[in-house]
Each structure stands twice: as C-alpha cells, then as structure tokens.
C-alpha cells in the first residue's frame, strides 16, 4: 500500500499534476527519510522555481557537498560562504574532500576578486577561512 502511494506521488510530481511550490518542496524534504527519491524531486522542484541558492543550501544540508559544489559551479549566481563549504568538508573527515573543497573555494574567491576588483585576492576576516 505504501509503495503504491509513493509511486503515485512520484508520478503526480513528475508529470506536474501537482503544481510546483516551495511548500510542496519542503514537504518532500520531510518525506526524504522514508522515500529517498523525495530529495531529488524536491531539488528539481526548487530548481524549476528559480531558487538556485536554495538548491545549493539543501544539498549542503543533506551532506551532498560534491553535488553542491558542482551545482554552484554551474550556477554562478549562487553564493555560499566559503566558511560554510569548508565546514561541510571538515564534517566529512576526508582530507581529499577537504582539499578539493578548499581549492574550489579558492577558485571561487579568485573569480569574485576579479569580478569585484578587491584590493587583494586573499581571504578577509569576514570570510572566516583562517
């Protein structure tokens, strides 16, 4: 019975019978522990709503760091603080992931430096990347 309901819900969402909304997306995120595809359905919906920043934040909240960085790279308007990305990398307890994240943050920071003509490409105290 539960599998039938999950399948039906999935179909209704996939074929856009249920209209996209942030409320529906949040409900899907709450279902994720019980129905794993709900996370992707929610992310797709949030993306269609034009909320790229929220997509990246949800990915980070669900410990999908690499996917979040990929999404951020593809959607240049998304700005996640360097410290938040590095904290997520630190939580993985994987040195390679931390290194990749640090290099990603450095690359993003350099691009931001060039775009905004900051005096120095170094991190400032407000970046919390000491």
PDB file of C-alpha atoms in Angstrom:
ATOM      1  CA  UNK A   1       0.000   0.000   0.000  1.00  0.00           C
ATOM      2  CA  UNK A   2       2.757   2.462   0.986  1.00  0.00           C
ATOM      3  CA  UNK A   3       4.769   1.658  -2.149  1.00  0.00           C
ATOM      4  CA  UNK A   4       1.693   2.351  -4.277  1.00  0.00           C
ATOM      5  CA  UNK A   5       1.216   5.734  -2.579  1.00  0.00           C
ATOM      6  CA  UNK A   6       4.874   6.595  -3.079  1.00  0.00           C
ATOM      7  CA  UNK A   7       4.697   5.608  -6.736  1.00  0.00           C
ATOM      8  CA  UNK A   8       1.500   7.619  -7.221  1.00  0.00           C
ATOM      9  CA  UNK A   9       3.006  10.687  -5.548  1.00  0.00           C
ATOM     10  CA  UNK A  10       6.127  10.358  -7.670  1.00  0.00           C
ATOM     11  CA  UNK A  11       4.053  10.180 -10.858  1.00  0.00           C
ATOM     12  CA  UNK A  12       1.896  13.161  -9.876  1.00  0.00           C
ATOM     13  CA  UNK A  13       5.003  15.241  -9.249  1.00  0.00           C
ATOM     14  CA  UNK A  14       6.929  14.023 -12.267  1.00  0.00           C
ATOM     15  CA  UNK A  15       4.075  14.828 -14.638  1.00  0.00           C
ATOM     16  CA  UNK A  16       3.435  18.188 -12.938  1.00  0.00           C
ATOM     17  CA  UNK A  17      -0.112  17.320 -11.863  1.00  0.00           C
ATOM     18  CA  UNK A  18       0.888  18.820  -8.515  1.00  0.00           C
ATOM     19  CA  UNK A  19       1.964  22.419  -9.083  1.00  0.00           C
ATOM     20  CA  UNK A  20       5.497  23.397  -8.086  1.00  0.00           C
ATOM     21  CA  UNK A  21       5.701  25.370  -4.860  1.00  0.00           C
ATOM     22  CA  UNK A  22       8.161  25.879  -2.074  1.00  0.00           C
ATOM     23  CA  UNK A  23       5.648  24.397   0.375  1.00  0.00           C
ATOM     24  CA  UNK A  24       5.415  21.155  -1.638  1.00  0.00           C
ATOM     25  CA  UNK A  25       9.214  21.032  -1.943  1.00  0.00           C
ATOM     26  CA  UNK A  26       9.594  21.378   1.848  1.00  0.00           C
ATOM     27  CA  UNK A  27       7.061  18.594   2.379  1.00  0.00           C
ATOM     28  CA  UNK A  28       9.064  16.392   0.025  1.00  0.00           C
ATOM     29  CA  UNK A  29      12.231  17.108   2.009  1.00  0.00           C
ATOM     30  CA  UNK A  30      10.435  15.920   5.137  1.00  0.00           C
ATOM     31  CA  UNK A  31       9.496  12.690   3.329  1.00  0.00           C
ATOM     32  CA  UNK A  32      13.084  12.025   2.264  1.00  0.00           C
ATOM     33  CA  UNK A  33      13.993   9.772   5.244  1.00  0.00           C
ATOM     34  CA  UNK A  34      11.113   7.483   4.257  1.00  0.00           C
ATOM     35  CA  UNK A  35      11.293   7.839   0.491  1.00  0.00           C
ATOM     36  CA  UNK A  36      14.802   8.558  -0.818  1.00  0.00           C
ATOM     37  CA  UNK A  37      13.732   9.882  -4.268  1.00  0.00           C
ATOM     38  CA  UNK A  38      11.829  12.675  -2.499  1.00  0.00           C
ATOM     39  CA  UNK A  39      15.089  14.606  -2.105  1.00  0.00           C
ATOM     40  CA  UNK A  40      15.700  14.718  -5.856  1.00  0.00           C
ATOM     41  CA  UNK A  41      12.060  15.522  -6.542  1.00  0.00           C
ATOM     42  CA  UNK A  42      12.312  18.444  -4.098  1.00  0.00           C
ATOM     43  CA  UNK A  43      15.600  19.667  -5.587  1.00  0.00           C
ATOM     44  CA  UNK A  44      14.167  19.536  -9.106  1.00  0.00           C
ATOM     45  CA  UNK A  45      11.118  21.485  -7.978  1.00  0.00           C
ATOM     46  CA  UNK A  46      13.173  24.131  -6.173  1.00  0.00           C
ATOM     47  CA  UNK A  47      15.336  24.477  -9.272  1.00  0.00           C
ATOM     48  CA  UNK A  48      12.279  24.922 -11.505  1.00  0.00           C
ATOM     49  CA  UNK A  49      11.072  27.618  -9.101  1.00  0.00           C
ATOM     50  CA  UNK A  50      14.265  29.514  -9.915  1.00  0.00           C
ATOM     51  CA  UNK A  51      15.728  29.250  -6.427  1.00  0.00           C
ATOM     52  CA  UNK A  52      19.260  28.120  -7.252  1.00  0.00           C
ATOM     53  CA  UNK A  53      20.634  29.405  -3.942  1.00  0.00           C
ATOM     54  CA  UNK A  54      18.151  27.215  -2.043  1.00  0.00           C
ATOM     55  CA  UNK A  55      19.112  24.150  -4.118  1.00  0.00           C
ATOM     56  CA  UNK A  56      22.753  24.534  -3.062  1.00  0.00           C
ATOM     57  CA  UNK A  57      21.748  25.047   0.576  1.00  0.00           C
ATOM     58  CA  UNK A  58      19.544  21.929   0.561  1.00  0.00           C
ATOM     59  CA  UNK A  59      22.353  19.868  -0.972  1.00  0.00           C
ATOM     60  CA  UNK A  60      24.710  21.029   1.792  1.00  0.00           C
ATOM     61  CA  UNK A  61      22.106  20.355   4.467  1.00  0.00           C
ATOM     62  CA  UNK A  62      21.843  16.781   3.177  1.00  0.00           C
ATOM     63  CA  UNK A  63      25.638  16.280   3.163  1.00  0.00           C
ATOM     64  CA  UNK A  64      25.843  16.346  -0.637  1.00  0.00           C
ATOM     65  CA  UNK A  65      28.945  18.551  -0.713  1.00  0.00           C
ATOM     66  CA  UNK A  66      30.346  17.493  -4.089  1.00  0.00           C
ATOM     67  CA  UNK A  67      26.928  17.829  -5.730  1.00  0.00           C
ATOM     68  CA  UNK A  68      26.551  21.266  -4.106  1.00  0.00           C
ATOM     69  CA  UNK A  69      29.902  22.431  -5.462  1.00  0.00           C
ATOM     70  CA  UNK A  70      29.028  21.122  -8.921  1.00  0.00           C
ATOM     71  CA  UNK A  71      25.707  22.963  -8.784  1.00  0.00           C
ATOM     72  CA  UNK A  72      27.392  26.160  -7.577  1.00  0.00           C
ATOM     73  CA  UNK A  73      29.906  25.973 -10.415  1.00  0.00           C
ATOM     74  CA  UNK A  74      27.097  25.548 -12.960  1.00  0.00           C
ATOM     75  CA  UNK A  75      25.000  28.375 -11.466  1.00  0.00           C
ATOM     76  CA  UNK A  76      27.332  31.313 -10.984  1.00  0.00           C
ATOM     77  CA  UNK A  77      24.692  33.419  -9.222  1.00  0.00           C
ATOM     78  CA  UNK A  78      24.788  31.070  -6.214  1.00  0.00           C
ATOM     79  CA  UNK A  79      26.912  32.417  -3.379  1.00  0.00           C
ATOM     80  CA  UNK A  80      27.571  30.066  -0.470  1.00  0.00           C
ATOM     81  CA  UNK A  81      30.006  31.442   2.120  1.00  0.00           C
ATOM     82  CA  UNK A  82      33.440  29.825   1.942  1.00  0.00           C
ATOM     83  CA  UNK A  83      33.327  29.008   5.649  1.00  0.00           C
ATOM     84  CA  UNK A  84      30.078  27.059   5.188  1.00  0.00           C
ATOM     85  CA  UNK A  85      31.575  24.946   2.402  1.00  0.00           C
ATOM     86  CA  UNK A  86      34.757  24.324   4.388  1.00  0.00           C
ATOM     87  CA  UNK A  87      32.722  23.337   7.460  1.00  0.00           C
ATOM     88  CA  UNK A  88      30.807  20.833   5.332  1.00  0.00           C
ATOM     89  CA  UNK A  89      34.122  19.477   4.016  1.00  0.00           C
ATOM     90  CA  UNK A  90      35.528  19.217   7.522  1.00  0.00           C
ATOM     91  CA  UNK A  91      32.475  17.201   8.622  1.00  0.00           C
ATOM     92  CA  UNK A  92      33.307  14.552   6.008  1.00  0.00           C
ATOM     93  CA  UNK A  93      36.586  13.848   7.853  1.00  0.00           C
ATOM     94  CA  UNK A  94      38.118  13.119   4.462  1.00  0.00           C
ATOM     95  CA  UNK A  95      41.335  15.027   3.735  1.00  0.00           C
ATOM     96  CA  UNK A  96      40.938  14.691  -0.021  1.00  0.00           C
ATOM     97  CA  UNK A  97      37.395  16.091   0.072  1.00  0.00           C
ATOM     98  CA  UNK A  98      38.588  18.948   2.267  1.00  0.00           C
ATOM     99  CA  UNK A  99      41.440  19.709  -0.136  1.00  0.00           C
ATOM    100  CA  UNK A 100      39.142  19.665  -3.170  1.00  0.00           C
ATOM    101  CA  UNK A 101      36.696  21.927  -1.347  1.00  0.00           C
ATOM    102  CA  UNK A 102      39.461  24.314  -0.301  1.00  0.00           C
ATOM    103  CA  UNK A 103      40.692  24.571  -3.902  1.00  0.00           C
ATOM    104  CA  UNK A 104      37.108  25.125  -5.058  1.00  0.00           C
ATOM    105  CA  UNK A 105      36.692  27.922  -2.509  1.00  0.00           C
ATOM    106  CA  UNK A 106      39.994  29.463  -3.579  1.00  0.00           C
ATOM    107  CA  UNK A 107      38.937  29.370  -7.237  1.00  0.00           C
ATOM    108  CA  UNK A 108      35.573  30.943  -6.423  1.00  0.00           C
ATOM    109  CA  UNK A 109      37.266  33.568  -4.293  1.00  0.00           C
ATOM    110  CA  UNK A 110      39.698  34.446  -7.090  1.00  0.00           C
ATOM    111  CA  UNK A 111      36.806  34.846  -9.524  1.00  0.00           C
ATOM    112  CA  UNK A 112      34.994  37.052  -7.030  1.00  0.00           C
ATOM    113  CA  UNK A 113      38.179  39.087  -6.553  1.00  0.00           C
ATOM    114  CA  UNK A 114      38.474  39.655 -10.290  1.00  0.00           C
ATOM    115  CA  UNK A 115      34.781  40.475 -10.651  1.00  0.00           C
ATOM    116  CA  UNK A 116      34.672  42.997  -7.797  1.00  0.00           C
ATOM    117  CA  UNK A 117      38.214  44.330  -8.122  1.00  0.00           C
ATOM    118  CA  UNK A 118      39.031  43.778  -4.472  1.00  0.00           C
ATOM    119  CA  UNK A 119      42.400  45.053  -3.312  1.00  0.00           C
ATOM    120  CA  UNK A 120      43.716  41.567  -2.593  1.00  0.00           C
ATOM    121  CA  UNK A 121      42.689  38.037  -3.588  1.00  0.00           C
ATOM    122  CA  UNK A 122      43.438  36.862  -0.023  1.00  0.00           C
ATOM    123  CA  UNK A 123      40.600  35.877   2.264  1.00  0.00           C
ATOM    124  CA  UNK A 124      39.495  38.610   4.645  1.00  0.00           C
ATOM    125  CA  UNK A 125      38.447  38.082   8.272  1.00  0.00           C
ATOM    126  CA  UNK A 126      34.775  38.224   7.280  1.00  0.00           C
ATOM    127  CA  UNK A 127      35.286  35.141   5.091  1.00  0.00           C
ATOM    128  CA  UNK A 128      36.074  33.120   8.286  1.00  0.00           C
ATOM    129  CA  UNK A 129      38.604  30.961   6.430  1.00  0.00           C
ATOM    130  CA  UNK A 130      41.607  31.303   8.732  1.00  0.00           C
TER     131      UNK A 130
END
